[in-house]
Amino acid sequence: AAYGLVVHRRSVEAFHAGRIYLAFVVIGELALFVALVLTATATGTIAFDGVRPELAQAESRNLILLLALVGFGIKTGVLGLHGWMPLVYPVAPTPASAVFSGAMVNAGLLGWLRLLEFGTGSSVTWGTAFMMLGLAAAFYGVIVGLMQRDAKSLLAYSSVSQMGILTMAVGLGVGASGAVPGMQSVIALYALHHGLSKAALFLGVGVLGASEHRHRRTIWVFMWLPALALAGAPLTSGMVAKALLETQVIHAPESWVPLLHILLPASAVATALLMARLMFLLAQPAATRARRPLSLGQIWPWALLVTALTLSPWWSVSQLPGAWSTAIVLKSLWPLLIAIVLAFAVVFWRSDLLRQSRLFRTGAGPVTGEKLRFQVPPGDLLLPISRGLAMALKHSRRLADLQLPRWRDAWSTSLKRLGSIANWWRLANRIEAGLGEWRFVTVILVLLGIVLAWLGSNG
């Protein structure tokens, strides 16, 4: 049903993204259908409460988990299955992008939470696979997102990164023992924080693009609130969510604990850099241009989301006092400071490179700012795959249009030749049959006798 939201603008890009979206959705739904049918067959029940304990002993357990990883992973944007996100988010209307980044990805997360059994340690291998995929997506989404020039494409890769953190958390809960019920609560809180932050950012992109010049600066300043929350800045919902997630690291296998204590803060630094890149793009008027003027229906949902996101962490002060300690606040501050230092270092490096390019010219002319930009087109991994398929289709068409007719003609000619040979063979058979008659044999014997007599007389 969301296909209508994808192709709402009816542009070439929108229809292309719609086809990609439908392909991913059909594959995901088929995988889920087969997974649930196999689950019900193996466990004898269709209730999730009864499925989870029995699934560990099912013979088809690995196949079921693989299909669940693919089916729900397409919705959550697991690395390798995320190709639809960077294509769909930019072409869909801004409110639709907010829905995709919230409800859609959380639907896949909810599917994992309902199907997979947490805290038993019975699926260490699958838990490790989830953790590795999640951590890879967390950093891959940031790296590719930093190379985007469109704000909504950047936010799409930010969703890939943040859902990678949640995928890692799911893997930690599946593969570790003793992580329940705390892990499920932490995942739910982190998903709520991500949904509010990302929806506020997407709606803010639309509001900023449709606003007049005199209001742009005010809206841009307020956009920092969800951006800082997503980066896990002090006294935000991101700080609380990330702090609670780090408390669950103790349940990870021993070999993972020191690695997670390094990678989780590193992912916070990476997210802060991505948000800095986003705010830089939003400061460019051309990057946030909208098709329609700003309306009240755009302002109040965005303002409500920003307000809820800002106040939501303060509601948890009494319920989660440990997450508001001075140590947690200071711990959430240093990744932000590192990101600020790195951002300024990149700005100064680029400015210095531009300055040097004006002094030293090459044969191709001076190095301009346009040549210094690095960009990965939205869709990243999907592009070489689609190009490969397009090339294969092109060669298949060429084979069908040119080679197959030639091969057909060659075979037809060969068959005709064989047919002519068969005609000669039938003629030889008729001659042989004729020679077998008595009158021909008598004539031949008489002629042979004459020849022998003549040879004998001459000899």
XYZ file of C-alpha atoms in Angstrom:
459
model
C 0.000 0.000 0.000
C 2.938 2.348 0.566
C 3.705 2.199 -3.162
C 1.296 5.103 -3.634
C 3.399 7.225 -1.290
C 6.568 6.386 -3.203
C 5.211 7.351 -6.654
C 3.141 10.276 -5.384
C 5.091 12.856 -7.427
C 4.906 10.713 -10.586
C 8.441 11.557 -11.688
C 10.849 9.223 -13.459
C 12.866 8.868 -10.250
C 9.712 8.154 -8.241
C 8.563 5.365 -10.556
C 12.058 3.869 -10.589
C 12.128 3.912 -6.785
C 8.617 2.446 -6.758
C 9.695 -0.528 -8.860
C 12.687 -1.135 -6.600
C 10.452 -0.831 -3.533
C 7.921 -3.337 -4.878
C 10.678 -5.819 -5.699
C 12.094 -5.640 -2.163
C 8.650 -5.810 -0.557
C 7.564 -8.867 -2.551
C 10.802 -10.698 -1.729
C 10.467 -9.776 1.948
C 6.823 -10.795 2.246
C 7.446 -14.130 0.528
C 10.352 -14.801 2.879
C 8.197 -13.961 5.890
C 5.299 -16.078 4.682
C 7.514 -19.123 4.173
C 9.243 -18.524 7.526
C 5.962 -18.351 9.432
C 4.508 -21.393 7.654
C 7.642 -23.398 8.462
C 7.480 -22.147 12.054
C 3.868 -23.173 12.485
C 4.579 -26.570 10.900
C 7.625 -27.232 13.077
C 6.124 -26.060 16.381
C 2.471 -26.992 15.910
C 1.203 -23.571 17.015
C 0.616 -20.117 15.561
C 0.946 -18.238 18.859
C 4.243 -16.398 19.265
C 4.430 -17.277 22.958
C 4.382 -20.947 22.038
C 6.599 -20.602 18.981
C 9.642 -19.046 20.623
C 10.482 -21.891 23.066
C 9.869 -24.609 20.452
C 11.786 -22.933 17.670
C 15.168 -23.714 19.239
C 14.565 -27.467 18.774
C 13.025 -27.283 15.293
C 14.897 -29.047 12.476
C 14.250 -26.166 10.075
C 15.335 -23.586 12.653
C 18.276 -22.219 10.662
C 16.195 -21.819 7.515
C 13.441 -20.072 9.493
C 15.902 -17.651 11.090
C 17.515 -16.931 7.716
C 14.130 -16.160 6.151
C 13.195 -13.994 9.142
C 16.481 -12.133 8.821
C 15.762 -11.427 5.152
C 12.065 -10.645 5.524
C 12.249 -8.354 8.538
C 15.723 -7.160 7.539
C 14.350 -5.601 4.350
C 12.025 -3.480 6.481
C 14.716 -2.479 8.962
C 17.358 -1.860 6.308
C 19.909 -4.532 7.219
C 23.184 -4.029 5.371
C 22.823 -5.535 1.909
C 19.009 -5.298 2.066
C 18.845 -1.521 2.512
C 18.969 -0.570 -1.178
C 15.366 0.661 -1.311
C 15.800 3.222 1.490
C 18.108 5.772 -0.206
C 15.954 5.622 -3.346
C 12.538 5.844 -1.689
C 13.156 8.439 1.029
C 14.224 11.299 -1.298
C 11.410 10.886 -3.857
C 8.546 10.362 -1.395
C 6.797 13.396 0.121
C 8.398 14.530 3.353
C 5.595 13.219 5.632
C 5.770 9.867 3.846
C 9.529 9.735 4.414
C 8.881 10.342 8.106
C 6.462 7.399 8.146
C 8.938 5.146 6.341
C 11.736 6.023 8.764
C 9.518 5.419 11.793
C 6.687 2.939 11.372
C 8.188 0.911 8.534
C 11.593 0.172 10.056
C 10.116 -0.409 13.507
C 7.693 -2.955 12.023
C 10.653 -5.117 11.061
C 12.164 -4.652 14.497
C 8.890 -5.671 16.126
C 8.832 -8.825 14.004
C 12.225 -9.865 15.349
C 11.154 -9.156 18.910
C 8.025 -11.297 18.526
C 9.655 -14.249 16.780
C 13.125 -14.544 18.300
C 13.738 -15.833 21.812
C 15.862 -13.562 23.978
C 18.094 -14.342 26.921
C 18.517 -18.112 26.531
C 21.859 -18.098 24.726
C 20.590 -20.893 22.451
C 21.382 -19.007 19.226
C 24.940 -17.799 19.732
C 25.801 -18.174 16.045
C 22.787 -16.211 14.883
C 23.325 -13.640 17.612
C 26.878 -13.130 16.375
C 25.632 -12.774 12.788
C 23.100 -10.123 13.840
C 25.756 -8.249 15.809
C 28.259 -8.263 12.952
C 25.666 -7.118 10.412
C 24.445 -4.418 12.782
C 27.858 -2.971 13.565
C 28.846 -3.037 9.882
C 25.655 -1.153 8.981
C 26.197 1.362 11.796
C 29.465 2.568 10.286
C 28.693 1.898 6.628
C 25.581 4.086 6.788
C 27.614 6.964 8.222
C 30.454 6.641 5.680
C 28.112 6.646 2.685
C 25.827 9.243 4.292
C 28.703 11.697 4.625
C 29.112 11.538 0.829
C 25.507 12.548 0.100
C 24.486 15.972 -1.178
C 20.767 15.585 -0.578
C 19.453 15.934 2.980
C 16.822 13.207 2.654
C 19.335 10.771 1.155
C 21.641 11.478 4.086
C 18.791 10.808 6.518
C 18.101 7.528 4.727
C 21.655 6.376 5.371
C 21.342 7.652 8.921
C 18.397 5.264 9.317
C 20.579 2.433 7.991
C 23.185 3.330 10.619
C 20.767 3.654 13.538
C 18.900 0.480 12.658
C 22.302 -1.181 12.528
C 22.712 -0.326 16.211
C 19.312 -1.868 16.919
C 20.186 -4.961 14.864
C 23.301 -5.310 16.988
C 21.135 -5.032 20.108
C 18.828 -7.775 18.796
C 21.837 -9.997 18.177
C 23.093 -9.304 21.697
C 19.724 -10.323 23.134
C 19.464 -13.465 21.008
C 23.000 -14.715 21.559
C 23.556 -13.746 25.192
C 22.028 -15.108 28.360
C 20.586 -12.879 31.060
C 19.858 -9.945 28.738
C 16.097 -10.244 29.219
C 13.888 -8.425 30.146
C 16.264 -5.463 30.127
C 17.322 -5.787 26.488
C 13.798 -5.712 25.066
C 12.976 -2.598 27.077
C 16.190 -0.920 25.924
C 15.456 -1.786 22.277
C 11.931 -0.393 22.589
C 13.210 2.845 24.144
C 15.948 3.219 21.525
C 13.426 2.603 18.724
C 11.098 5.251 20.184
C 13.959 7.732 20.414
C 15.031 7.028 16.830
C 11.480 7.238 15.482
C 10.814 10.622 17.107
C 14.189 12.063 16.130
C 14.101 10.902 12.526
C 10.476 11.952 12.000
C 11.286 15.420 13.394
C 14.286 15.698 11.069
C 12.344 14.625 7.971
C 9.456 16.954 8.694
C 11.955 19.703 9.485
C 13.525 19.286 6.039
C 10.119 19.938 4.487
C 9.370 22.876 6.760
C 12.781 24.425 6.134
C 12.494 24.007 2.381
C 9.061 25.644 2.222
C 9.797 28.493 4.640
C 10.599 32.019 3.593
C 14.068 33.460 3.916
C 13.353 35.386 7.131
C 12.130 32.244 8.932
C 14.789 29.851 7.695
C 17.389 30.732 10.331
C 14.954 30.184 13.219
C 13.786 26.844 11.873
C 17.390 25.796 11.197
C 18.327 26.535 14.803
C 15.452 24.393 16.112
C 16.516 21.589 13.769
C 19.584 21.189 15.961
C 17.404 19.726 18.737
C 16.515 16.443 16.968
C 19.971 16.346 15.366
C 21.696 16.539 18.753
C 19.260 14.010 20.205
C 20.087 11.519 17.443
C 23.783 12.106 18.090
C 23.301 11.275 21.781
C 24.199 14.726 23.133
C 23.975 15.298 26.911
C 20.496 15.735 28.446
C 18.708 14.319 25.384
C 16.754 11.157 24.706
C 19.715 9.887 22.723
C 21.912 10.090 25.816
C 19.440 7.997 27.803
C 18.955 5.406 25.036
C 22.669 4.980 24.369
C 23.503 4.820 28.090
C 20.927 2.085 28.684
C 22.193 0.149 25.670
C 25.748 0.230 27.022
C 24.533 -1.273 30.297
C 23.563 -4.416 28.365
C 27.065 -4.911 26.963
C 28.008 -6.930 30.054
C 25.761 -9.749 28.769
C 27.773 -10.069 25.533
C 30.315 -12.887 25.074
C 33.637 -12.089 26.716
C 35.410 -11.536 23.406
C 32.804 -8.926 22.417
C 32.744 -6.832 25.594
C 35.937 -4.769 25.050
C 35.117 -4.389 21.356
C 31.622 -3.063 22.057
C 32.963 -0.625 24.649
C 35.017 0.871 21.810
C 32.586 0.597 18.884
C 29.487 2.004 20.589
C 31.159 5.344 21.518
C 32.775 5.372 18.062
C 29.316 5.014 16.495
C 28.175 8.016 18.568
C 31.071 10.065 17.143
C 30.164 8.908 13.626
C 26.500 9.834 14.103
C 27.471 13.286 15.390
C 29.594 13.832 12.265
C 26.673 12.779 10.090
C 24.370 15.236 11.847
C 26.937 18.003 11.354
C 26.954 17.182 7.643
C 23.149 17.294 7.634
C 23.023 20.718 9.246
C 25.569 21.974 6.734
C 23.381 20.755 3.866
C 20.282 22.299 5.413
C 22.071 25.644 5.594
C 22.249 25.631 1.778
C 19.019 27.079 0.304
C 19.226 24.984 -2.877
C 19.487 21.753 -0.879
C 16.119 22.180 0.842
C 13.954 23.652 -1.881
C 10.283 22.582 -1.675
C 7.581 22.435 -4.313
C 4.880 24.130 -2.244
C 4.841 27.083 0.174
C 4.831 26.464 3.909
C 1.459 25.751 5.511
C 0.216 25.430 9.061
C -0.329 21.710 8.514
C 3.422 21.321 8.069
C 4.467 23.444 11.031
C 2.429 22.072 13.920
C 3.289 18.338 13.493
C 6.968 19.240 13.294
C 6.747 21.571 16.283
C 4.878 18.901 18.260
C 7.523 16.292 17.474
C 10.397 18.593 18.418
C 8.662 19.479 21.688
C 7.949 15.830 22.533
C 11.515 14.858 21.682
C 12.907 17.622 23.861
C 10.689 16.854 26.864
C 10.611 13.048 26.621
C 13.951 12.413 28.377
C 12.897 14.515 31.365
C 9.890 12.257 31.920
C 12.279 9.378 32.576
C 14.319 11.104 35.291
C 12.423 9.422 38.133
C 12.143 6.016 36.380
C 15.781 5.869 35.213
C 17.838 7.803 37.762
C 21.028 5.907 36.880
C 20.906 7.171 33.300
C 21.102 10.778 34.541
C 24.227 10.522 36.646
C 27.064 12.983 36.190
C 29.280 10.225 34.811
C 26.742 9.401 32.079
C 26.338 13.061 31.134
C 30.106 13.530 30.845
C 30.470 10.257 28.963
C 27.914 11.418 26.378
C 29.762 14.738 25.985
C 33.163 13.573 24.752
C 31.944 11.839 21.534
C 30.247 15.112 20.622
C 33.437 17.076 21.317
C 35.499 14.678 19.192
C 33.014 15.055 16.340
C 33.218 18.846 16.589
C 37.018 18.729 16.416
C 36.947 16.376 13.440
C 34.346 18.504 11.640
C 36.430 21.667 12.038
C 39.545 19.766 10.951
C 37.802 18.683 7.745
C 36.578 22.241 7.087
C 40.047 23.698 7.554
C 41.654 20.939 5.473
C 39.243 21.563 2.609
C 39.741 25.331 2.828
C 43.513 24.890 2.763
C 43.259 22.526 -0.202
C 41.145 25.048 -2.076
C 43.651 27.779 -1.250
C 46.528 25.707 -2.561
C 44.605 24.840 -5.707
C 44.494 28.513 -6.626
C 48.279 28.702 -6.418
C 49.189 25.477 -8.158
C 47.487 24.682 -11.402
C 47.671 21.408 -13.231
C 47.329 20.691 -16.911
C 43.589 20.142 -16.361
C 43.166 23.500 -14.664
C 42.785 24.409 -10.997
C 41.235 22.026 -8.529
C 37.819 23.420 -7.687
C 35.477 22.707 -4.841
C 33.356 20.621 -7.177
C 36.297 18.312 -7.873
C 36.964 17.908 -4.165
C 33.536 16.456 -3.458
C 33.153 12.734 -3.000
C 29.736 11.235 -3.575
C 28.251 7.771 -3.607
C 24.962 7.807 -5.536
C 21.869 6.846 -3.515
C 21.402 3.115 -3.725
C 25.163 2.370 -3.402
C 25.337 -1.456 -3.455
C 22.169 -1.689 -5.532
C 23.700 0.270 -8.426
C 26.366 -2.253 -9.498
C 23.840 -5.053 -9.064
C 21.230 -3.286 -11.209
C 23.868 -2.382 -13.798
C 25.017 -5.977 -13.897
C 21.453 -7.178 -14.370
C 20.848 -4.541 -17.051
C 24.000 -5.644 -18.871
C 22.965 -9.278 -18.595
C 19.509 -8.383 -19.955
C 21.093 -6.406 -22.790
C 23.290 -9.346 -23.777
C 20.313 -11.690 -23.468
C 18.314 -9.509 -25.842
C 21.249 -9.352 -28.245
C 21.521 -13.116 -28.039
C 17.802 -13.500 -28.724
C 17.754 -10.948 -31.565
C 21.018 -11.776 -33.363
C 22.692 -14.979 -32.290
C 19.667 -17.222 -31.914
C 18.373 -16.496 -35.457
C 21.851 -17.232 -36.835
C 22.043 -20.468 -34.917
C 18.517 -21.331 -36.083
C 19.429 -20.711 -39.730
C 22.598 -22.773 -39.355
C 20.665 -25.659 -37.865
C 18.024 -25.363 -40.572
C 20.667 -25.501 -43.287
C 22.293 -28.498 -41.659
C 18.952 -30.243 -41.439
C 18.273 -29.520 -45.075
C 21.620 -31.005 -45.981
C 20.822 -34.041 -43.940
C 17.508 -34.202 -45.762
C 19.228 -34.155 -49.134
C 21.606 -36.894 -47.957
C 18.580 -38.891 -46.902
C 17.117 -38.513 -50.409
C 20.344 -39.895 -51.920
C 20.223 -42.713 -49.400
C 16.669 -43.598 -50.449
C 17.765 -43.556 -54.097
C 20.595 -45.975 -53.302
C 18.154 -48.232 -51.509
C 15.866 -48.272 -54.527
C 18.822 -49.126 -56.772
C 19.864 -51.905 -54.433
C 16.322 -53.235 -54.313
C 16.155 -53.162 -58.107
C 19.419 -54.995 -58.402
C 18.042 -57.704 -56.214
C 15.399 -58.666 -58.798
C 16.068 -61.801 -60.953
C 16.055 -60.132 -64.367
C 18.771 -57.730 -63.387
C 20.812 -60.488 -61.811
C 20.535 -62.600 -65.007
C 21.642 -59.656 -67.175
C 24.582 -58.972 -64.909
C 25.621 -62.642 -64.886
C 25.457 -62.791 -68.730
C 27.514 -59.616 -69.027
C 29.992 -60.924 -66.490
C 30.311 -64.198 -68.444
C 30.960 -62.289 -71.676
C 33.637 -60.184 -70.033
C 35.337 -63.235 -68.531
C 35.210 -65.076 -71.880
C 36.735 -62.093 -73.651
C 39.477 -61.821 -71.037
C 40.175 -65.548 -71.358
C 40.401 -65.426 -75.155
C 42.787 -62.498 -75.043
C 44.906 -64.012 -72.357
